[in-house]
Amino acid sequence: DAKTTQPPSMDCAEGRAANLPCNHSTISGNEYVYWYRQIHSQGPQYIIHGLKNNETNEMASLIITEDRKSSTLILPHATLRDTAVYYCIVRVAYDSGNTPLVFGKGTRLSVIA
Amino acid sequence: DAGVTQSPTHLIKTRGQQVTLRCSPISGHKSVSWYQQVLGQGPQFIFQYYEKEERGRGNFPDRFSARQFPNYSSELNVNALLLGDSALYLCASSLGQVVNNEKLFFGSGTQLSVL
């Protein structure tokens, strides 16, 4: 079973920031938070990951609370192409390569013009 | 660079038949994983292979099997197909080394319909 809880759906106006929450209250100290997204008819795409510090890359920012029990993925300027299902996943660090990703149902983000 | 390629993209089979799905990983990647995604759900892990050996298996019946070839490509076989096997089958490749935070790169999948 997935170790994360996400809202089933969200809407965001084009050009505005999309803030996608994730609850992972049982996360262990050696587990990272990963975000993947899946655009319709494609395979999941890696977005970002983090342990306890906030992270930013060219796609998004990841804000993790100090107690690490929740996090928020931020798409700073959402476009129509960001419409997708977003998955929040916890996974052990220093992975041997044997630990599979455990997907929940994710959040369906709809970016509206 | 080519990403993960899967074939065929779509497939229609009838109950009881057998199916073989194929995956070519990104060049340089030695690990391949297979996931099943039924409509409305997130992907579910089926198998992982690394250096031609099975390294992990999800909660799927023995009708599901896979193998990895010396060139690191992989096949997923499903025997005695059931209606419930209708799903998008995703292949993901990764370096497969013992690294911190290894990322998976997914193909676009094979859509299998069982009638």
PDB file of N, CA and C in Angstrom, chain B residues 13-86:
ATOM      1  N   LYS B  13      -6.205  -9.229 -27.248  1.00  0.00           N
ATOM      2  CA  LYS B  13      -6.155 -10.681 -27.117  1.00  0.00           C
ATOM      3  C   LYS B  13      -7.495 -11.168 -26.573  1.00  0.00           C
ATOM      4  N   THR B  14      -7.699 -12.482 -26.662  1.00  0.00           N
ATOM      5  CA  THR B  14      -8.889 -13.074 -26.070  1.00  0.00           C
ATOM      6  C   THR B  14      -8.507 -13.895 -24.844  1.00  0.00           C
ATOM      7  N   ARG B  15      -9.475 -14.128 -24.006  1.00  0.00           N
ATOM      8  CA  ARG B  15      -9.237 -14.890 -22.773  1.00  0.00           C
ATOM      9  C   ARG B  15      -8.565 -16.220 -23.071  1.00  0.00           C
ATOM     10  N   GLY B  16      -7.600 -16.601 -22.237  1.00  0.00           N
ATOM     11  CA  GLY B  16      -6.905 -17.864 -22.401  1.00  0.00           C
ATOM     12  C   GLY B  16      -5.664 -17.794 -23.265  1.00  0.00           C
ATOM     13  N   GLN B  17      -5.540 -16.737 -24.061  1.00  0.00           N
ATOM     14  CA  GLN B  17      -4.359 -16.611 -24.898  1.00  0.00           C
ATOM     15  C   GLN B  17      -3.146 -16.203 -24.086  1.00  0.00           C
ATOM     16  N   GLN B  18      -1.999 -16.188 -24.756  1.00  0.00           N
ATOM     17  CA  GLN B  18      -0.743 -15.775 -24.153  1.00  0.00           C
ATOM     18  C   GLN B  18      -0.244 -14.531 -24.880  1.00  0.00           C
ATOM     19  N   VAL B  19       0.487 -13.685 -24.149  1.00  0.00           N
ATOM     20  CA  VAL B  19       0.981 -12.451 -24.757  1.00  0.00           C
ATOM     21  C   VAL B  19       2.427 -12.199 -24.325  1.00  0.00           C
ATOM     22  N   THR B  20       3.200 -11.609 -25.224  1.00  0.00           N
ATOM     23  CA  THR B  20       4.586 -11.216 -24.921  1.00  0.00           C
ATOM     24  C   THR B  20       4.756  -9.740 -25.234  1.00  0.00           C
ATOM     25  N   LEU B  21       5.210  -9.004 -24.245  1.00  0.00           N
ATOM     26  CA  LEU B  21       5.463  -7.573 -24.401  1.00  0.00           C
ATOM     27  C   LEU B  21       6.960  -7.341 -24.330  1.00  0.00           C
ATOM     28  N   ARG B  22       7.440  -6.358 -25.080  1.00  0.00           N
ATOM     29  CA  ARG B  22       8.874  -6.136 -25.196  1.00  0.00           C
ATOM     30  C   ARG B  22       9.281  -4.731 -24.766  1.00  0.00           C
ATOM     31  N   CYS B  23      10.494  -4.634 -24.266  1.00  0.00           N
ATOM     32  CA  CYS B  23      11.005  -3.361 -23.744  1.00  0.00           C
ATOM     33  C   CYS B  23      12.488  -3.247 -24.029  1.00  0.00           C
ATOM     34  N   SER B  24      12.896  -2.081 -24.533  1.00  0.00           N
ATOM     35  CA  SER B  24      14.314  -1.775 -24.696  1.00  0.00           C
ATOM     36  C   SER B  24      14.653  -0.606 -23.788  1.00  0.00           C
ATOM     37  N   PRO B  25      15.609  -0.787 -22.870  1.00  0.00           N
ATOM     38  CA  PRO B  25      15.930   0.278 -21.926  1.00  0.00           C
ATOM     39  C   PRO B  25      16.782   1.360 -22.574  1.00  0.00           C
ATOM     40  N   ILE B  26      16.961   2.438 -21.839  1.00  0.00           N
ATOM     41  CA  ILE B  26      17.869   3.498 -22.264  1.00  0.00           C
ATOM     42  C   ILE B  26      19.284   2.931 -22.348  1.00  0.00           C
ATOM     43  N   SER B  27      20.032   3.367 -23.345  1.00  0.00           N
ATOM     44  CA  SER B  27      21.397   2.885 -23.497  1.00  0.00           C
ATOM     45  C   SER B  27      22.206   3.138 -22.240  1.00  0.00           C
ATOM     46  N   GLY B  28      22.874   2.078 -21.763  1.00  0.00           N
ATOM     47  CA  GLY B  28      23.676   2.208 -20.548  1.00  0.00           C
ATOM     48  C   GLY B  28      22.938   1.783 -19.293  1.00  0.00           C
ATOM     49  N   HIS B  29      21.618   1.649 -19.381  1.00  0.00           N
ATOM     50  CA  HIS B  29      20.838   1.189 -18.224  1.00  0.00           C
ATOM     51  C   HIS B  29      20.821  -0.328 -18.213  1.00  0.00           C
ATOM     52  N   LYS B  30      21.032  -0.896 -17.024  1.00  0.00           N
ATOM     53  CA  LYS B  30      21.125  -2.346 -16.901  1.00  0.00           C
ATOM     54  C   LYS B  30      19.940  -2.961 -16.173  1.00  0.00           C
ATOM     55  N   SER B  31      19.061  -2.136 -15.660  1.00  0.00           N
ATOM     56  CA  SER B  31      17.916  -2.650 -14.903  1.00  0.00           C
ATOM     57  C   SER B  31      16.619  -2.287 -15.607  1.00  0.00           C
ATOM     58  N   VAL B  32      15.709  -3.247 -15.630  1.00  0.00           N
ATOM     59  CA  VAL B  32      14.388  -3.040 -16.210  1.00  0.00           C
ATOM     60  C   VAL B  32      13.331  -3.479 -15.195  1.00  0.00           C
ATOM     61  N   SER B  33      12.318  -2.651 -15.043  1.00  0.00           N
ATOM     62  CA  SER B  33      11.190  -2.994 -14.172  1.00  0.00           C
ATOM     63  C   SER B  33       9.914  -2.968 -14.989  1.00  0.00           C
ATOM     64  N   TRP B  34       8.954  -3.788 -14.592  1.00  0.00           N
ATOM     65  CA  TRP B  34       7.645  -3.831 -15.242  1.00  0.00           C
ATOM     66  C   TRP B  34       6.572  -3.452 -14.233  1.00  0.00           C
ATOM     67  N   TYR B  35       5.625  -2.648 -14.703  1.00  0.00           N
ATOM     68  CA  TYR B  35       4.505  -2.222 -13.887  1.00  0.00           C
ATOM     69  C   TYR B  35       3.207  -2.432 -14.675  1.00  0.00           C
ATOM     70  N   GLN B  36       2.140  -2.717 -13.941  1.00  0.00           N
ATOM     71  CA  GLN B  36       0.807  -2.827 -14.529  1.00  0.00           C
ATOM     72  C   GLN B  36      -0.055  -1.681 -14.027  1.00  0.00           C
ATOM     73  N   GLN B  37      -0.753  -1.028 -14.922  1.00  0.00           N
ATOM     74  CA  GLN B  37      -1.622   0.076 -14.516  1.00  0.00           C
ATOM     75  C   GLN B  37      -3.026  -0.155 -15.076  1.00  0.00           C
ATOM     76  N   VAL B  38      -3.948  -0.465 -14.193  1.00  0.00           N
ATOM     77  CA  VAL B  38      -5.348  -0.585 -14.605  1.00  0.00           C
ATOM     78  C   VAL B  38      -5.986   0.786 -14.564  1.00  0.00           C
ATOM     79  N   LEU B  39      -7.054   0.932 -15.288  1.00  0.00           N
ATOM     80  CA  LEU B  39      -7.692   2.233 -15.453  1.00  0.00           C
ATOM     81  C   LEU B  39      -8.068   2.839 -14.113  1.00  0.00           C
ATOM     82  N   GLY B  40      -7.640   4.062 -13.879  1.00  0.00           N
ATOM     83  CA  GLY B  40      -8.010   4.779 -12.666  1.00  0.00           C
ATOM     84  C   GLY B  40      -7.108   4.523 -11.468  1.00  0.00           C
ATOM     85  N   GLN B  41      -6.112   3.677 -11.636  1.00  0.00           N
ATOM     86  CA  GLN B  41      -5.194   3.361 -10.531  1.00  0.00           C
ATOM     87  C   GLN B  41      -3.770   3.771 -10.887  1.00  0.00           C
ATOM     88  N   GLY B  42      -2.927   3.859  -9.865  1.00  0.00           N
ATOM     89  CA  GLY B  42      -1.518   4.078 -10.122  1.00  0.00           C
ATOM     90  C   GLY B  42      -0.857   2.783 -10.554  1.00  0.00           C
ATOM     91  N   PRO B  43       0.319   2.875 -11.166  1.00  0.00           N
ATOM     92  CA  PRO B  43       1.033   1.668 -11.590  1.00  0.00           C
ATOM     93  C   PRO B  43       1.372   0.758 -10.415  1.00  0.00           C
ATOM     94  N   GLN B  44       1.326  -0.558 -10.681  1.00  0.00           N
ATOM     95  CA  GLN B  44       1.663  -1.562  -9.670  1.00  0.00           C
ATOM     96  C   GLN B  44       2.868  -2.353 -10.137  1.00  0.00           C
ATOM     97  N   PHE B  45       3.814  -2.554  -9.241  1.00  0.00           N
ATOM     98  CA  PHE B  45       5.064  -3.240  -9.560  1.00  0.00           C
ATOM     99  C   PHE B  45       4.841  -4.721  -9.830  1.00  0.00           C
ATOM    100  N   ILE B  46       5.435  -5.205 -10.942  1.00  0.00           N
ATOM    101  CA  ILE B  46       5.340  -6.628 -11.267  1.00  0.00           C
ATOM    102  C   ILE B  46       6.696  -7.312 -11.066  1.00  0.00           C
ATOM    103  N   PHE B  47       7.730  -6.821 -11.773  1.00  0.00           N
ATOM    104  CA  PHE B  47       9.047  -7.439 -11.739  1.00  0.00           C
ATOM    105  C   PHE B  47      10.132  -6.378 -11.843  1.00  0.00           C
ATOM    106  N   GLN B  48      11.327  -6.726 -11.315  1.00  0.00           N
ATOM    107  CA  GLN B  48      12.522  -5.998 -11.648  1.00  0.00           C
ATOM    108  C   GLN B  48      13.613  -6.977 -12.039  1.00  0.00           C
ATOM    109  N   TYR B  49      14.351  -6.665 -13.086  1.00  0.00           N
ATOM    110  CA  TYR B  49      15.488  -7.461 -13.517  1.00  0.00           C
ATOM    111  C   TYR B  49      16.727  -6.583 -13.582  1.00  0.00           C
ATOM    112  N   TYR B  50      17.842  -7.181 -13.163  1.00  0.00           N
ATOM    113  CA  TYR B  50      19.129  -6.498 -13.225  1.00  0.00           C
ATOM    114  C   TYR B  50      20.177  -7.511 -13.615  1.00  0.00           C
ATOM    115  N   GLU B  51      20.936  -7.200 -14.630  1.00  0.00           N
ATOM    116  CA  GLU B  51      21.966  -8.115 -15.123  1.00  0.00           C
ATOM    117  C   GLU B  51      21.401  -9.519 -15.348  1.00  0.00           C
ATOM    118  N   LYS B  52      20.232  -9.569 -15.977  1.00  0.00           N
ATOM    119  CA  LYS B  52      19.563 -10.806 -16.400  1.00  0.00           C
ATOM    120  C   LYS B  52      18.999 -11.635 -15.253  1.00  0.00           C
ATOM    121  N   GLU B  53      19.057 -11.113 -14.047  1.00  0.00           N
ATOM    122  CA  GLU B  53      18.523 -11.851 -12.908  1.00  0.00           C
ATOM    123  C   GLU B  53      17.327 -11.111 -12.311  1.00  0.00           C
ATOM    124  N   GLU B  54      16.350 -11.893 -11.846  1.00  0.00           N
ATOM    125  CA  GLU B  54      15.207 -11.290 -11.180  1.00  0.00           C
ATOM    126  C   GLU B  54      15.632 -10.756  -9.818  1.00  0.00           C
ATOM    127  N   ARG B  55      15.361  -9.493  -9.566  1.00  0.00           N
ATOM    128  CA  ARG B  55      15.750  -8.872  -8.304  1.00  0.00           C
ATOM    129  C   ARG B  55      14.548  -8.498  -7.445  1.00  0.00           C
ATOM    130  N   GLY B  56      13.373  -8.569  -8.001  1.00  0.00           N
ATOM    131  CA  GLY B  56      12.194  -8.243  -7.225  1.00  0.00           C
ATOM    132  C   GLY B  56      10.947  -8.699  -7.951  1.00  0.00           C
ATOM    133  N   ARG B  57       9.925  -9.042  -7.178  1.00  0.00           N
ATOM    134  CA  ARG B  57       8.680  -9.502  -7.760  1.00  0.00           C
ATOM    135  C   ARG B  57       7.529  -8.975  -6.941  1.00  0.00           C
ATOM    136  N   GLY B  58       6.535  -8.451  -7.603  1.00  0.00           N
ATOM    137  CA  GLY B  58       5.344  -7.958  -6.921  1.00  0.00           C
ATOM    138  C   GLY B  58       4.336  -9.069  -6.698  1.00  0.00           C
ATOM    139  N   ASN B  59       3.175  -8.707  -6.211  1.00  0.00           N
ATOM    140  CA  ASN B  59       2.140  -9.666  -5.859  1.00  0.00           C
ATOM    141  C   ASN B  59       1.294 -10.013  -7.085  1.00  0.00           C
ATOM    142  N   PHE B  60       1.880 -10.757  -7.995  1.00  0.00           N
ATOM    143  CA  PHE B  60       1.208 -11.185  -9.213  1.00  0.00           C
ATOM    144  C   PHE B  60       1.308 -12.703  -9.331  1.00  0.00           C
ATOM    145  N   PRO B  61       0.302 -13.330  -9.970  1.00  0.00           N
ATOM    146  CA  PRO B  61       0.316 -14.805 -10.085  1.00  0.00           C
ATOM    147  C   PRO B  61       1.420 -15.291 -11.008  1.00  0.00           C
ATOM    148  N   ASP B  62       1.635 -16.610 -10.950  1.00  0.00           N
ATOM    149  CA  ASP B  62       2.708 -17.225 -11.737  1.00  0.00           C
ATOM    150  C   ASP B  62       2.443 -17.171 -13.243  1.00  0.00           C
ATOM    151  N   ARG B  63       1.254 -16.758 -13.619  1.00  0.00           N
ATOM    152  CA  ARG B  63       0.979 -16.581 -15.054  1.00  0.00           C
ATOM    153  C   ARG B  63       1.849 -15.472 -15.653  1.00  0.00           C
ATOM    154  N   PHE B  64       2.347 -14.634 -14.787  1.00  0.00           N
ATOM    155  CA  PHE B  64       3.222 -13.539 -15.216  1.00  0.00           C
ATOM    156  C   PHE B  64       4.670 -13.993 -15.072  1.00  0.00           C
ATOM    157  N   SER B  65       5.447 -13.796 -16.130  1.00  0.00           N
ATOM    158  CA  SER B  65       6.868 -14.110 -16.077  1.00  0.00           C
ATOM    159  C   SER B  65       7.618 -13.097 -16.937  1.00  0.00           C
ATOM    160  N   ALA B  66       8.891 -13.024 -16.731  1.00  0.00           N
ATOM    161  CA  ALA B  66       9.698 -12.072 -17.490  1.00  0.00           C
ATOM    162  C   ALA B  66      11.109 -12.604 -17.621  1.00  0.00           C
ATOM    163  N   ARG B  67      11.856 -11.988 -18.493  1.00  0.00           N
ATOM    164  CA  ARG B  67      13.267 -12.289 -18.600  1.00  0.00           C
ATOM    165  C   ARG B  67      13.996 -11.073 -19.166  1.00  0.00           C
ATOM    166  N   GLN B  68      15.298 -11.065 -18.950  1.00  0.00           N
ATOM    167  CA  GLN B  68      16.133  -9.988 -19.471  1.00  0.00           C
ATOM    168  C   GLN B  68      17.244 -10.618 -20.289  1.00  0.00           C
ATOM    169  N   PHE B  69      17.530 -10.001 -21.396  1.00  0.00           N
ATOM    170  CA  PHE B  69      18.505 -10.546 -22.337  1.00  0.00           C
ATOM    171  C   PHE B  69      19.880  -9.896 -22.142  1.00  0.00           C
ATOM    172  N   PRO B  70      20.941 -10.496 -22.749  1.00  0.00           N
ATOM    173  CA  PRO B  70      22.287  -9.931 -22.582  1.00  0.00           C
ATOM    174  C   PRO B  70      22.394  -8.468 -22.999  1.00  0.00           C
ATOM    175  N   ASN B  71      21.552  -8.010 -23.925  1.00  0.00           N
ATOM    176  CA  ASN B  71      21.606  -6.596 -24.315  1.00  0.00           C
ATOM    177  C   ASN B  71      20.734  -5.731 -23.411  1.00  0.00           C
ATOM    178  N   TYR B  72      20.247  -6.306 -22.322  1.00  0.00           N
ATOM    179  CA  TYR B  72      19.451  -5.643 -21.272  1.00  0.00           C
ATOM    180  C   TYR B  72      18.006  -5.377 -21.674  1.00  0.00           C
ATOM    181  N   SER B  73      17.604  -5.728 -22.876  1.00  0.00           N
ATOM    182  CA  SER B  73      16.194  -5.646 -23.207  1.00  0.00           C
ATOM    183  C   SER B  73      15.432  -6.704 -22.423  1.00  0.00           C
ATOM    184  N   SER B  74      14.118  -6.575 -22.404  1.00  0.00           N
ATOM    185  CA  SER B  74      13.336  -7.468 -21.553  1.00  0.00           C
ATOM    186  C   SER B  74      12.017  -7.822 -22.218  1.00  0.00           C
ATOM    187  N   GLU B  75      11.488  -8.958 -21.837  1.00  0.00           N
ATOM    188  CA  GLU B  75      10.162  -9.385 -22.251  1.00  0.00           C
ATOM    189  C   GLU B  75       9.330  -9.717 -21.029  1.00  0.00           C
ATOM    190  N   LEU B  76       8.055  -9.356 -21.097  1.00  0.00           N
ATOM    191  CA  LEU B  76       7.079  -9.746 -20.088  1.00  0.00           C
ATOM    192  C   LEU B  76       6.088 -10.685 -20.768  1.00  0.00           C
ATOM    193  N   ASN B  77       5.887 -11.847 -20.172  1.00  0.00           N
ATOM    194  CA  ASN B  77       4.947 -12.831 -20.701  1.00  0.00           C
ATOM    195  C   ASN B  77       3.784 -13.003 -19.736  1.00  0.00           C
ATOM    196  N   VAL B  78       2.607 -13.080 -20.288  1.00  0.00           N
ATOM    197  CA  VAL B  78       1.429 -13.371 -19.476  1.00  0.00           C
ATOM    198  C   VAL B  78       0.679 -14.515 -20.154  1.00  0.00           C
ATOM    199  N   ASN B  79       0.506 -15.601 -19.409  1.00  0.00           N
ATOM    200  CA  ASN B  79      -0.202 -16.783 -19.925  1.00  0.00           C
ATOM    201  C   ASN B  79      -1.646 -16.786 -19.452  1.00  0.00           C
ATOM    202  N   ALA B  80      -2.466 -17.562 -20.174  1.00  0.00           N
ATOM    203  CA  ALA B  80      -3.856 -17.789 -19.762  1.00  0.00           C
ATOM    204  C   ALA B  80      -4.547 -16.479 -19.390  1.00  0.00           C
ATOM    205  N   LEU B  81      -4.578 -15.569 -20.336  1.00  0.00           N
ATOM    206  CA  LEU B  81      -5.084 -14.227 -20.074  1.00  0.00           C
ATOM    207  C   LEU B  81      -6.499 -14.222 -19.526  1.00  0.00           C
ATOM    208  N   LEU B  82      -6.698 -13.313 -18.568  1.00  0.00           N
ATOM    209  CA  LEU B  82      -8.009 -13.067 -17.976  1.00  0.00           C
ATOM    210  C   LEU B  82      -8.473 -11.672 -18.350  1.00  0.00           C
ATOM    211  N   LEU B  83      -9.782 -11.448 -18.257  1.00  0.00           N
ATOM    212  CA  LEU B  83     -10.291 -10.112 -18.558  1.00  0.00           C
ATOM    213  C   LEU B  83      -9.610  -9.061 -17.683  1.00  0.00           C
ATOM    214  N   GLY B  84      -9.319  -9.425 -16.442  1.00  0.00           N
ATOM    215  CA  GLY B  84      -8.706  -8.499 -15.493  1.00  0.00           C
ATOM    216  C   GLY B  84      -7.270  -8.149 -15.805  1.00  0.00           C
ATOM    217  N   ASP B  85      -6.679  -8.815 -16.786  1.00  0.00           N
ATOM    218  CA  ASP B  85      -5.313  -8.477 -17.192  1.00  0.00           C
ATOM    219  C   ASP B  85      -5.299  -7.283 -18.139  1.00  0.00           C
ATOM    220  N   SER B  86      -6.460  -6.824 -18.539  1.00  0.00           N
ATOM    221  CA  SER B  86      -6.539  -5.639 -19.398  1.00  0.00           C
ATOM    222  C   SER B  86      -5.978  -4.444 -18.637  1.00  0.00           C
TER     223      SER B  86
END
